[in-house]
Amino acid sequence: MAETEIKSRKDLLDIESLSIEEIEYLLKTAEPFKELFRRSVKKVPTLRGKTVLTLFYEPSTRTRTSFEVAANRLSADVTNFAVSTSAVVKGESILDTIETLQAMRTDYIVIRHGASGVPALIAKHTRASVLNAGDGFHAHPTQALLDAFTVREVYPETEQKRILIVGDILHSRVARSTSTIMRKMGMEVGVLGPGSLVPEGRPDYMKSFWNWEDALAWKPDVVYLLRVQMERQEQQFFPSLGEYHRVYGLTSERFKRVEGAGIYLMHPGPVNRGVEIVDEAMAYERCLINQQVENGIATRMAALYWLKPGEENER
Amino acid sequence: MGSERTLLSGEGITEKVGELAAEIRKRCGDDRPAFVGVYTRGVTLAKRVKEALKEEWPDIPLGTLDISLYRDDLDDLQTAPKLESSDIPFALDGTRVILFDEVMYTGRTTRAALDVLMDYGRPARVELAVLVDRGNRELPLQPDYVGLKVETKVGDYVAVQFVEDDKREGVYLTD
């Protein structure tokens, strides 16, 4: 009998709507899943006979693969709905696609879409559990969970710890979801980015910095570098990648200071070497990027384990 | 809830643990087994029996299993059970293993526990020790070592409580 009863939800759409107890539950649940990776049989029969469908309207090898591995290790059957070759390009509406998916009796839908709110729309119209794998500039909840899990591995007590998020904050759902979860865990959040890329309406709790000098003087415990997302910038917000690296990137000189202060480094991947981060920082012993990848599988397993699709006859 | 009846007192549990330990010692002979407890109270039971055998076998390896991910009734639950760490800190292959659970009822927990164990390796043999066998099996599985055998009806509730996990100590039947 569990002492703390955390009722299952149908969908995982964002971090904002999760209670701190639910976040705690998910992070705790991810631990035994991570331990499974050390067994010879890395698979458990938990979702045997269930189907997971990945539906990516934006390309993402890492997140999709991570979800697929997570679902496979839970013994679910995974199908990748290949969007570019599907009827979507023929003008089929999202709701028609849902109708089709519904007929396939899928139990979990993992979706990424360029427009905010699409996962929520799909969740409303299907009995399947919907996991938001990134929508527009809105949310990327499983990324936030894996980031929180990773921080907790190095800092079991997160209260008052400081995380500095560097980069394209404006176009980043990662920045939004990850800063929200860190805040919920009692951390202090600072942001550093080009003036044109730090949103004006940012929440009060975020402390903003305009240069590395001030940001490092704030003594962060973790530096979280965002990826420069060339594809999501319709206008140019900074002159060139070289310019970005010089002003906001983790250069050799800044890396030496980070290393000297023992600050942990994180990045959601994939890394643009020489833009956000200098090559040698990838081999730094407090660089948690590979750990984030492994933890992504464990936390996504925890999410799939926790969510419960609606009843068979429901829509 | 119906009335509660005490099947074993705290002293009764201690006595049964002693009997389980003696029986295990007798049947295993020179072949020292490894213990594996099923969360939560199967782990406590395994620890108690290990403690009772510490003179003869001071270092019995002890592992723990959480069977939640192997349950066959997850679809019926509104709450995903809280997970504990399964930990088998010894080489399972070729080892004689005694699995501990506090109560044996339908046999479904044992089925799940055996499946988890097999995913960790290939033990030489597996035996099952329980504090209480309350009958009403739904699968063809039987324990090898039993503290107390008791006749119950389906729907009765048999609770084993240990001070380590609960506030009191004893075995109770509620009908």
Tab-separated table of C-alpha atoms in Angstrom:
chain	number	residue	atom	x	y	z
A	1	MET	CA	0.000	0.000	0.000
A	2	ALA	CA	1.422	3.373	-0.955
A	3	GLU	CA	1.332	6.091	1.667
A	4	THR	CA	1.229	8.888	-0.846
A	5	GLU	CA	-1.572	8.285	-3.259
A	6	ILE	CA	-1.011	10.271	-6.418
A	7	LYS	CA	-3.933	9.777	-8.729
A	8	SER	CA	-3.085	9.140	-12.354
A	9	ARG	CA	-3.868	11.772	-14.978
A	10	LYS	CA	-4.886	11.268	-18.555
A	11	ASP	CA	-2.457	13.683	-20.216
A	12	LEU	CA	0.845	15.420	-19.684
A	13	LEU	CA	0.603	18.758	-21.464
A	14	ASP	CA	2.692	21.222	-19.478
A	15	ILE	CA	4.511	21.757	-16.187
A	16	GLU	CA	2.365	24.622	-14.905
A	17	SER	CA	-0.607	22.383	-14.193
A	18	LEU	CA	1.390	19.783	-12.255
A	19	SER	CA	1.358	20.031	-8.488
A	20	ILE	CA	4.617	19.818	-6.599
A	21	GLU	CA	3.456	16.430	-5.240
A	22	GLU	CA	2.911	15.161	-8.777
A	23	ILE	CA	6.357	16.377	-9.817
A	24	GLU	CA	7.905	14.714	-6.768
A	25	TYR	CA	6.060	11.515	-7.586
A	26	LEU	CA	7.305	11.507	-11.186
A	27	LEU	CA	10.910	12.199	-10.189
A	28	LYS	CA	10.812	9.487	-7.521
A	29	THR	CA	9.234	7.040	-9.944
A	30	ALA	CA	11.950	7.679	-12.527
A	31	GLU	CA	14.625	6.360	-10.139
A	32	PRO	CA	13.662	2.670	-10.222
A	33	PHE	CA	13.312	2.964	-13.996
A	34	LYS	CA	16.862	4.215	-14.270
A	35	GLU	CA	18.025	1.263	-12.151
A	36	LEU	CA	16.483	-1.080	-14.718
A	37	PHE	CA	19.090	0.018	-17.240
A	38	ARG	CA	21.716	-1.843	-15.247
A	39	ARG	CA	19.898	-5.166	-15.490
A	40	SER	CA	20.623	-7.633	-18.253
A	41	VAL	CA	16.944	-7.531	-19.215
A	42	LYS	CA	16.150	-3.827	-19.485
A	43	LYS	CA	12.520	-4.350	-20.237
A	44	VAL	CA	9.483	-4.652	-17.961
A	45	PRO	CA	6.050	-5.929	-19.021
A	46	THR	CA	4.086	-2.969	-17.637
A	47	LEU	CA	2.541	-1.711	-20.898
A	48	ARG	CA	2.343	-5.049	-22.690
A	49	GLY	CA	-0.406	-4.958	-25.289
A	50	LYS	CA	-0.619	-1.161	-25.223
A	51	THR	CA	0.210	0.990	-28.208
A	52	VAL	CA	2.173	4.207	-28.269
A	53	LEU	CA	2.057	6.399	-31.317
A	54	THR	CA	4.635	9.080	-31.990
A	55	LEU	CA	3.353	11.958	-34.064
A	56	PHE	CA	6.016	14.544	-34.845
A	57	TYR	CA	5.033	17.509	-36.963
A	58	GLU	CA	8.487	18.974	-36.366
A	59	PRO	CA	11.636	16.952	-36.852
A	60	SER	CA	13.289	15.638	-33.704
A	61	THR	CA	15.395	12.559	-33.692
A	62	ARG	CA	16.372	12.715	-30.041
A	63	THR	CA	13.071	13.284	-28.331
A	64	ARG	CA	11.258	10.829	-30.564
A	65	THR	CA	13.906	8.160	-30.085
A	66	SER	CA	13.931	8.738	-26.334
A	67	PHE	CA	10.156	8.235	-26.174
A	68	GLU	CA	10.430	5.152	-28.385
A	69	VAL	CA	13.093	3.587	-26.196
A	70	ALA	CA	11.049	4.416	-23.087
A	71	ALA	CA	7.919	2.836	-24.556
A	72	ASN	CA	9.846	-0.204	-25.781
A	73	ARG	CA	11.347	-0.786	-22.353
A	74	LEU	CA	7.823	-0.789	-20.937
A	75	SER	CA	6.908	-3.443	-23.561
A	76	ALA	CA	4.457	-1.220	-25.422
A	77	ASP	CA	4.124	-1.457	-29.199
A	78	VAL	CA	5.423	1.724	-30.748
A	79	THR	CA	4.325	3.090	-34.082
A	80	ASN	CA	5.798	6.133	-35.689
A	81	PHE	CA	3.202	8.099	-37.624
A	82	ALA	CA	5.401	9.597	-40.295
A	83	VAL	CA	3.941	13.030	-40.726
A	84	SER	CA	5.738	14.234	-43.818
A	85	THR	CA	4.656	11.248	-45.866
A	86	SER	CA	1.175	11.110	-44.422
A	87	ALA	CA	-2.028	12.756	-45.487
A	88	VAL	CA	-1.088	15.821	-43.473
A	89	VAL	CA	0.692	17.199	-46.490
A	90	LYS	CA	-2.423	16.496	-48.508
A	91	GLY	CA	-4.280	18.942	-46.349
A	92	GLU	CA	-5.929	16.585	-43.880
A	93	SER	CA	-6.868	18.553	-40.791
A	94	ILE	CA	-5.552	17.663	-37.378
A	95	LEU	CA	-8.994	16.572	-36.252
A	96	ASP	CA	-9.297	14.216	-39.215
A	97	THR	CA	-5.926	12.767	-38.282
A	98	ILE	CA	-7.172	12.272	-34.733
A	99	GLU	CA	-10.235	10.492	-36.074
A	100	THR	CA	-7.898	8.116	-37.885
A	101	LEU	CA	-5.722	7.590	-34.826
A	102	GLN	CA	-8.810	6.982	-32.740
A	103	ALA	CA	-9.831	4.205	-35.097
A	104	MET	CA	-6.384	2.666	-34.622
A	105	ARG	CA	-7.151	2.378	-30.893
A	106	THR	CA	-3.864	3.769	-29.791
A	107	ASP	CA	-3.419	4.176	-26.020
A	108	TYR	CA	-0.744	6.868	-25.861
A	109	ILE	CA	0.034	9.632	-28.324
A	110	VAL	CA	3.369	11.433	-28.153
A	111	ILE	CA	3.080	14.623	-30.132
A	112	ARG	CA	5.292	17.489	-31.204
A	113	HIS	CA	3.806	20.356	-33.127
A	114	GLY	CA	4.939	23.801	-34.188
A	115	ALA	CA	1.785	25.442	-32.906
A	116	SER	CA	1.115	25.911	-29.216
A	117	GLY	CA	-1.998	24.171	-27.954
A	118	VAL	CA	-2.246	21.391	-30.547
A	119	PRO	CA	-1.464	18.614	-28.007
A	120	ALA	CA	-4.195	19.974	-25.732
A	121	LEU	CA	-6.635	19.988	-28.645
A	122	ILE	CA	-5.817	16.381	-29.474
A	123	ALA	CA	-6.071	15.405	-25.813
A	124	LYS	CA	-9.588	16.782	-25.677
A	125	HIS	CA	-10.738	14.721	-28.625
A	126	THR	CA	-9.256	11.324	-27.924
A	127	ARG	CA	-9.335	8.705	-25.196
A	128	ALA	CA	-5.619	8.165	-25.593
A	129	SER	CA	-3.212	9.710	-23.117
A	130	VAL	CA	-1.414	12.578	-24.800
A	131	LEU	CA	2.192	13.421	-23.990
A	132	ASN	CA	3.307	16.797	-25.210
A	133	ALA	CA	6.777	16.434	-26.708
A	134	GLY	CA	6.991	20.150	-27.467
A	135	ASP	CA	4.415	22.571	-28.867
A	136	GLY	CA	5.413	25.924	-30.360
A	137	PHE	CA	6.940	28.222	-27.778
A	138	HIS	CA	4.616	26.802	-25.144
A	139	ALA	CA	5.846	23.732	-23.323
A	140	HIS	CA	8.106	20.688	-23.315
A	141	PRO	CA	7.183	18.999	-20.036
A	142	THR	CA	9.219	15.793	-20.319
A	143	GLN	CA	12.349	17.849	-21.019
A	144	ALA	CA	11.659	19.810	-17.839
A	145	LEU	CA	11.169	16.600	-15.864
A	146	LEU	CA	14.403	15.081	-17.083
A	147	ASP	CA	16.230	18.333	-16.347
A	148	ALA	CA	14.811	18.402	-12.822
A	149	PHE	CA	15.768	14.752	-12.334
A	150	THR	CA	19.305	15.482	-13.536
A	151	VAL	CA	19.710	18.482	-11.214
A	152	ARG	CA	18.420	16.391	-8.318
A	153	GLU	CA	21.047	13.727	-8.966
A	154	VAL	CA	23.799	16.260	-8.303
A	155	TYR	CA	21.870	18.395	-5.792
A	156	PRO	CA	19.405	16.273	-3.778
A	157	GLU	CA	18.401	19.507	-2.012
A	158	THR	CA	17.404	21.935	-4.738
A	159	GLU	CA	16.088	24.675	-2.456
A	160	GLN	CA	17.925	27.997	-3.070
A	161	LYS	CA	20.181	26.474	-5.704
A	162	ARG	CA	20.735	28.738	-8.694
A	163	ILE	CA	20.295	27.894	-12.343
A	164	LEU	CA	21.343	30.247	-15.099
A	165	ILE	CA	19.593	29.691	-18.424
A	166	VAL	CA	21.542	31.082	-21.355
A	167	GLY	CA	20.330	31.725	-24.856
A	168	ASP	CA	17.289	32.182	-26.988
A	169	ILE	CA	14.784	32.400	-24.130
A	170	LEU	CA	12.105	33.959	-26.317
A	171	HIS	CA	11.846	31.048	-28.733
A	172	SER	CA	12.362	28.345	-26.189
A	173	ARG	CA	9.678	26.118	-24.787
A	174	VAL	CA	12.521	24.380	-22.992
A	175	ALA	CA	13.363	27.607	-21.158
A	176	ARG	CA	9.714	28.024	-20.246
A	177	SER	CA	9.057	24.504	-18.957
A	178	THR	CA	12.456	24.008	-17.359
A	179	SER	CA	12.451	27.352	-15.551
A	180	THR	CA	8.941	26.597	-14.262
A	181	ILE	CA	9.897	23.228	-12.823
A	182	MET	CA	13.120	24.563	-11.288
A	183	ARG	CA	11.139	27.346	-9.697
A	184	LYS	CA	8.603	24.833	-8.332
A	185	MET	CA	11.526	22.952	-6.813
A	186	GLY	CA	12.600	26.041	-4.945
A	187	MET	CA	15.492	27.042	-7.200
A	188	GLU	CA	16.410	30.554	-8.204
A	189	VAL	CA	16.301	31.117	-11.947
A	190	GLY	CA	18.448	33.588	-13.854
A	191	VAL	CA	18.395	34.205	-17.589
A	192	LEU	CA	21.050	35.523	-19.911
A	193	GLY	CA	20.501	36.163	-23.587
A	194	PRO	CA	20.529	38.743	-26.321
A	195	GLY	CA	18.224	41.580	-25.346
A	196	SER	CA	16.032	40.812	-28.315
A	197	LEU	CA	15.669	37.187	-27.176
A	198	VAL	CA	14.700	37.676	-23.541
A	199	PRO	CA	10.918	38.009	-23.449
A	200	GLU	CA	9.572	41.248	-22.087
A	201	GLY	CA	6.760	39.651	-20.173
A	202	ARG	CA	9.021	37.204	-18.349
A	203	PRO	CA	7.861	36.213	-14.871
A	204	ASP	CA	9.120	38.318	-11.969
A	205	TYR	CA	11.029	35.457	-10.388
A	206	MET	CA	13.482	35.364	-13.281
A	207	LYS	CA	16.523	37.450	-12.752
A	208	SER	CA	17.902	38.721	-16.022
A	209	PHE	CA	21.477	39.390	-16.926
A	210	TRP	CA	22.861	41.082	-19.987
A	211	ASN	CA	26.403	39.723	-19.891
A	212	TRP	CA	28.367	36.746	-18.602
A	213	GLU	CA	30.330	38.871	-16.160
A	214	ASP	CA	27.232	39.763	-14.112
A	215	ALA	CA	25.698	36.343	-14.553
A	216	LEU	CA	28.751	34.526	-13.160
A	217	ALA	CA	29.025	37.027	-10.325
A	218	TRP	CA	25.529	35.832	-9.278
A	219	LYS	CA	27.236	32.459	-8.555
A	220	PRO	CA	24.992	29.971	-10.342
A	221	ASP	CA	25.218	26.276	-9.404
A	222	VAL	CA	24.093	25.118	-12.840
A	223	VAL	CA	24.492	26.759	-16.233
A	224	TYR	CA	21.883	25.603	-18.713
A	225	LEU	CA	22.775	26.442	-22.305
A	226	LEU	CA	19.901	26.567	-24.773
A	227	ARG	CA	20.312	25.541	-28.351
A	228	VAL	CA	20.357	28.313	-30.916
A	229	GLN	CA	17.329	27.408	-32.972
A	230	MET	CA	18.064	28.621	-36.440
A	231	GLU	CA	14.903	27.036	-37.790
A	232	ARG	CA	12.582	28.799	-35.410
A	233	GLN	CA	13.771	32.326	-36.086
A	234	GLU	CA	12.009	33.949	-38.934
A	235	GLN	CA	13.781	37.229	-38.435
A	236	GLN	CA	17.395	37.577	-37.462
A	237	PHE	CA	17.780	38.452	-33.804
A	238	PHE	CA	21.542	38.508	-33.783
A	239	PRO	CA	23.977	39.216	-36.578
A	240	SER	CA	25.820	35.894	-36.911
A	241	LEU	CA	26.658	32.646	-35.144
A	242	GLY	CA	30.214	33.825	-34.566
A	243	GLU	CA	28.844	36.957	-32.970
A	244	TYR	CA	26.476	34.871	-30.802
A	245	HIS	CA	29.343	32.695	-29.642
A	246	ARG	CA	31.531	35.667	-28.809
A	247	VAL	CA	28.854	37.459	-26.798
A	248	TYR	CA	26.622	34.711	-25.323
A	249	GLY	CA	28.341	31.407	-26.002
A	250	LEU	CA	30.369	29.439	-23.502
A	251	THR	CA	33.782	30.390	-24.877
A	252	SER	CA	37.076	28.843	-23.766
A	253	GLU	CA	37.689	31.714	-21.404
A	254	ARG	CA	34.207	31.480	-19.824
A	255	PHE	CA	34.444	27.710	-19.665
A	256	LYS	CA	37.629	28.008	-17.590
A	257	ARG	CA	35.741	30.123	-15.074
A	258	VAL	CA	32.813	27.706	-15.026
A	259	GLU	CA	35.200	24.809	-14.482
A	260	GLY	CA	37.106	26.705	-11.799
A	261	ALA	CA	33.892	27.386	-9.896
A	262	GLY	CA	32.709	23.758	-10.276
A	263	ILE	CA	29.471	24.811	-11.970
A	264	TYR	CA	27.448	22.022	-13.617
A	265	LEU	CA	26.648	22.319	-17.322
A	266	MET	CA	23.445	21.269	-19.027
A	267	HIS	CA	22.057	21.516	-22.558
A	268	PRO	CA	18.876	19.987	-24.038
A	269	GLY	CA	20.699	18.871	-27.208
A	270	PRO	CA	21.499	18.679	-29.956
A	271	VAL	CA	24.518	20.855	-29.304
A	272	ASN	CA	25.791	23.359	-31.851
A	273	ARG	CA	29.483	23.047	-31.045
A	274	GLY	CA	31.304	26.318	-31.359
A	275	VAL	CA	28.067	28.280	-31.068
A	276	GLU	CA	26.492	27.791	-27.611
A	277	ILE	CA	29.378	25.790	-26.279
A	278	VAL	CA	33.056	25.400	-26.961
A	279	ASP	CA	34.295	21.893	-27.836
A	280	GLU	CA	36.399	21.238	-24.755
A	281	ALA	CA	33.443	21.856	-22.407
A	282	MET	CA	31.815	18.667	-23.706
A	283	ALA	CA	34.469	16.574	-21.956
A	284	TYR	CA	34.173	18.469	-18.641
A	285	GLU	CA	33.415	16.064	-15.797
A	286	ARG	CA	30.549	18.225	-14.567
A	287	CYS	CA	28.985	18.387	-17.998
A	288	LEU	CA	25.662	16.581	-17.537
A	289	ILE	CA	24.553	16.447	-21.176
A	290	ASN	CA	24.924	12.673	-21.596
A	291	GLN	CA	23.296	12.090	-18.239
A	292	GLN	CA	20.340	14.169	-19.446
A	293	VAL	CA	19.896	11.790	-22.383
A	294	GLU	CA	19.860	8.702	-20.155
A	295	ASN	CA	17.575	10.379	-17.639
A	296	GLY	CA	15.232	11.355	-20.462
A	297	ILE	CA	14.401	7.698	-21.004
A	298	ALA	CA	13.805	7.050	-17.290
A	299	THR	CA	11.582	10.093	-16.786
A	300	ARG	CA	9.578	9.367	-19.936
A	301	MET	CA	9.048	5.810	-18.672
A	302	ALA	CA	7.800	7.304	-15.412
A	303	ALA	CA	5.402	9.570	-17.306
A	304	LEU	CA	4.047	6.713	-19.432
A	305	TYR	CA	3.666	4.591	-16.305
A	306	TRP	CA	1.754	7.318	-14.499
A	307	LEU	CA	-0.679	8.379	-17.227
A	308	LYS	CA	-3.905	6.443	-17.705
A	309	PRO	CA	-5.800	6.539	-20.986
A	310	GLY	CA	-9.568	7.030	-20.838
A	311	GLU	CA	-11.985	4.094	-20.968
A	312	GLU	CA	-12.150	2.060	-24.179
A	313	ASN	CA	-15.608	3.297	-25.120
A	314	GLU	CA	-14.811	6.921	-24.337
A	315	ARG	CA	-13.682	9.385	-26.911
B	1	MET	CA	-15.413	-3.460	7.596
B	2	GLY	CA	-16.229	-6.526	9.650
B	3	SER	CA	-14.624	-7.602	12.888
B	4	GLU	CA	-10.896	-7.972	13.368
B	5	ARG	CA	-9.382	-11.143	14.771
B	6	THR	CA	-5.769	-11.554	15.843
B	7	LEU	CA	-4.166	-14.558	14.164
B	8	LEU	CA	-0.690	-13.986	15.583
B	9	SER	CA	0.603	-11.675	18.277
B	10	GLY	CA	4.007	-10.046	18.195
B	11	GLU	CA	5.473	-13.001	20.099
B	12	GLY	CA	3.643	-15.334	17.721
B	13	ILE	CA	5.412	-13.695	14.781
B	14	THR	CA	8.807	-14.058	16.469
B	15	GLU	CA	8.110	-17.725	17.084
B	16	LYS	CA	7.054	-18.341	13.458
B	17	VAL	CA	10.116	-16.489	12.159
B	18	GLY	CA	12.257	-18.826	14.311
B	19	GLU	CA	10.493	-21.855	12.857
B	20	LEU	CA	10.959	-20.598	9.284
B	21	ALA	CA	14.656	-20.029	9.983
B	22	ALA	CA	15.110	-23.508	11.468
B	23	GLU	CA	13.322	-25.178	8.581
B	24	ILE	CA	15.325	-23.259	5.982
B	25	ARG	CA	18.549	-24.158	7.797
B	26	LYS	CA	17.582	-27.829	7.921
B	27	ARG	CA	16.517	-28.128	4.294
B	28	CYS	CA	19.357	-26.112	2.787
B	29	GLY	CA	22.083	-27.983	4.657
B	30	ASP	CA	25.464	-26.828	3.330
B	31	ASP	CA	23.918	-24.951	0.427
B	32	ARG	CA	23.646	-21.447	1.835
B	33	PRO	CA	20.840	-19.634	0.002
B	34	ALA	CA	20.403	-15.967	-0.905
B	35	PHE	CA	17.259	-14.173	0.282
B	36	VAL	CA	15.015	-11.946	-1.780
B	37	GLY	CA	12.144	-10.047	-0.182
B	38	VAL	CA	9.089	-8.722	-2.001
B	39	TYR	CA	8.249	-5.127	-1.029
B	40	THR	CA	7.247	-4.025	1.542
B	41	ARG	CA	6.785	-6.584	4.267
B	42	GLY	CA	8.401	-9.478	2.447
B	43	VAL	CA	11.627	-7.488	2.771
B	44	THR	CA	11.099	-7.113	6.510
B	45	LEU	CA	10.346	-10.832	6.827
B	46	ALA	CA	13.529	-11.729	4.929
B	47	LYS	CA	15.554	-9.452	7.216
B	48	ARG	CA	14.021	-11.050	10.324
B	49	VAL	CA	14.811	-14.570	9.149
B	50	LYS	CA	18.333	-13.504	8.172
B	51	GLU	CA	18.767	-12.080	11.673
B	52	ALA	CA	17.540	-15.380	13.168
B	53	LEU	CA	20.195	-17.229	11.160
B	54	LYS	CA	23.114	-14.905	11.819
B	55	GLU	CA	24.984	-17.402	14.019
B	56	GLU	CA	25.036	-20.161	11.407
B	57	TRP	CA	25.159	-17.957	8.299
B	58	PRO	CA	26.442	-14.508	9.151
B	59	ASP	CA	26.381	-13.151	5.612
B	60	ILE	CA	23.292	-14.253	3.710
B	61	PRO	CA	22.984	-11.984	0.640
B	62	LEU	CA	19.709	-10.069	0.732
B	63	GLY	CA	17.924	-8.581	-2.267
B	64	THR	CA	14.667	-6.701	-2.693
B	65	LEU	CA	12.015	-6.778	-5.403
B	66	ASP	CA	9.281	-4.357	-6.311
B	67	ILE	CA	6.726	-6.183	-8.434
B	68	SER	CA	4.551	-3.172	-9.368
B	69	LEU	CA	5.744	-3.062	-12.968
B	70	TYR	CA	4.870	-6.758	-13.382
B	71	ARG	CA	1.374	-6.662	-11.886
B	72	ASP	CA	-1.467	-7.994	-14.009
B	73	ASP	CA	-4.079	-5.599	-12.624
B	74	LEU	CA	-2.541	-2.212	-13.445
B	75	ASP	CA	-5.412	-1.439	-15.816
B	76	ASP	CA	-7.867	-1.625	-12.932
B	77	LEU	CA	-6.047	0.870	-10.736
B	78	GLN	CA	-6.747	4.583	-10.652
B	79	THR	CA	-3.381	5.222	-9.070
B	80	ALA	CA	-0.034	4.093	-10.390
B	81	PRO	CA	1.604	2.337	-7.414
B	82	LYS	CA	4.587	4.049	-5.887
B	83	LEU	CA	7.737	2.262	-7.000
B	84	GLU	CA	10.549	1.050	-4.789
B	85	SER	CA	14.031	0.105	-5.911
B	86	SER	CA	14.510	-3.505	-6.845
B	87	ASP	CA	18.013	-4.438	-5.870
B	88	ILE	CA	19.732	-7.784	-6.307
B	89	PRO	CA	23.239	-7.054	-5.008
B	90	PHE	CA	24.666	-10.505	-5.737
B	91	ALA	CA	25.160	-12.767	-8.744
B	92	LEU	CA	21.870	-14.524	-9.222
B	93	ASP	CA	23.048	-17.067	-11.792
B	94	GLY	CA	23.498	-20.471	-10.223
B	95	THR	CA	22.393	-19.308	-6.773
B	96	ARG	CA	19.764	-20.962	-4.597
B	97	VAL	CA	17.210	-18.249	-3.860
B	98	ILE	CA	14.507	-18.082	-1.225
B	99	LEU	CA	11.800	-15.585	-2.038
B	100	PHE	CA	9.978	-14.009	0.917
B	101	ASP	CA	6.463	-12.630	0.998
B	102	GLU	CA	4.436	-11.946	4.106
B	103	VAL	CA	1.145	-13.430	2.901
B	104	MET	CA	0.403	-15.886	0.146
B	105	TYR	CA	-3.084	-15.497	-1.295
B	106	THR	CA	-4.006	-15.750	-5.003
B	107	GLY	CA	-0.431	-16.464	-6.105
B	108	ARG	CA	-0.401	-13.488	-8.468
B	109	THR	CA	2.238	-11.632	-6.488
B	110	THR	CA	4.436	-14.735	-6.563
B	111	ARG	CA	3.964	-15.070	-10.310
B	112	ALA	CA	5.037	-11.450	-10.748
B	113	ALA	CA	7.975	-11.858	-8.356
B	114	LEU	CA	9.236	-14.906	-10.265
B	115	ASP	CA	9.058	-12.965	-13.520
B	116	VAL	CA	11.051	-10.061	-12.065
B	117	LEU	CA	13.630	-12.465	-10.668
B	118	MET	CA	14.072	-14.214	-14.018
B	119	ASP	CA	14.725	-10.845	-15.657
B	120	TYR	CA	17.691	-10.405	-13.318
B	121	GLY	CA	19.277	-13.753	-14.073
B	122	ARG	CA	19.006	-17.528	-13.844
B	123	PRO	CA	18.994	-18.785	-10.269
B	124	ALA	CA	19.842	-22.458	-9.632
B	125	ARG	CA	16.513	-22.882	-7.861
B	126	VAL	CA	13.871	-20.693	-6.284
B	127	GLU	CA	11.844	-21.498	-3.193
B	128	LEU	CA	9.132	-19.510	-1.519
B	129	ALA	CA	8.817	-18.671	2.179
B	130	VAL	CA	5.718	-16.942	3.586
B	131	LEU	CA	4.659	-15.995	7.079
B	132	VAL	CA	0.981	-16.693	6.381
B	133	ASP	CA	-0.642	-18.896	3.746
B	134	ARG	CA	-4.280	-17.902	3.567
B	135	GLY	CA	-5.308	-20.193	0.685
B	136	ASN	CA	-7.688	-19.200	-2.155
B	137	ARG	CA	-5.097	-19.658	-4.885
B	138	GLU	CA	-5.839	-18.504	-8.438
B	139	LEU	CA	-2.597	-19.875	-9.878
B	140	PRO	CA	-0.893	-23.259	-9.431
B	141	LEU	CA	1.839	-22.053	-7.051
B	142	GLN	CA	2.590	-23.251	-3.505
B	143	PRO	CA	4.988	-22.031	-0.827
B	144	ASP	CA	7.888	-24.212	0.361
B	145	TYR	CA	8.145	-22.728	3.856
B	146	VAL	CA	5.035	-21.595	5.734
B	147	GLY	CA	4.804	-19.962	9.167
B	148	LEU	CA	1.050	-20.161	9.640
B	149	LYS	CA	-1.580	-21.782	7.452
B	150	VAL	CA	-5.056	-20.362	7.884
B	151	GLU	CA	-8.432	-20.953	6.236
B	152	THR	CA	-9.971	-17.740	4.900
B	153	LYS	CA	-12.743	-16.682	2.577
B	154	VAL	CA	-12.247	-14.648	-0.573
B	155	GLY	CA	-12.791	-11.050	0.467
B	156	ASP	CA	-11.350	-11.498	3.954
B	157	TYR	CA	-8.432	-9.230	4.601
B	158	VAL	CA	-5.279	-10.610	6.205
B	159	ALA	CA	-2.803	-7.987	7.371
B	160	VAL	CA	0.698	-8.715	8.570
B	161	GLN	CA	2.096	-5.778	10.499
B	162	PHE	CA	5.697	-5.325	11.535
B	163	VAL	CA	6.874	-2.535	13.807
B	164	GLU	CA	9.439	-1.569	11.172
B	165	ASP	CA	6.675	-0.766	8.671
B	166	ASP	CA	3.582	-0.230	10.807
B	167	LYS	CA	2.772	1.086	14.232
B	168	ARG	CA	2.036	-2.312	15.711
B	169	GLU	CA	3.075	-5.920	15.356
B	170	GLY	CA	0.799	-8.865	14.665
B	171	VAL	CA	-1.241	-10.710	12.067
B	172	TYR	CA	-4.897	-9.734	11.808
B	173	LEU	CA	-7.855	-11.080	9.883
B	174	THR	CA	-10.780	-8.830	9.041
B	175	ASP	CA	-13.901	-10.408	7.563
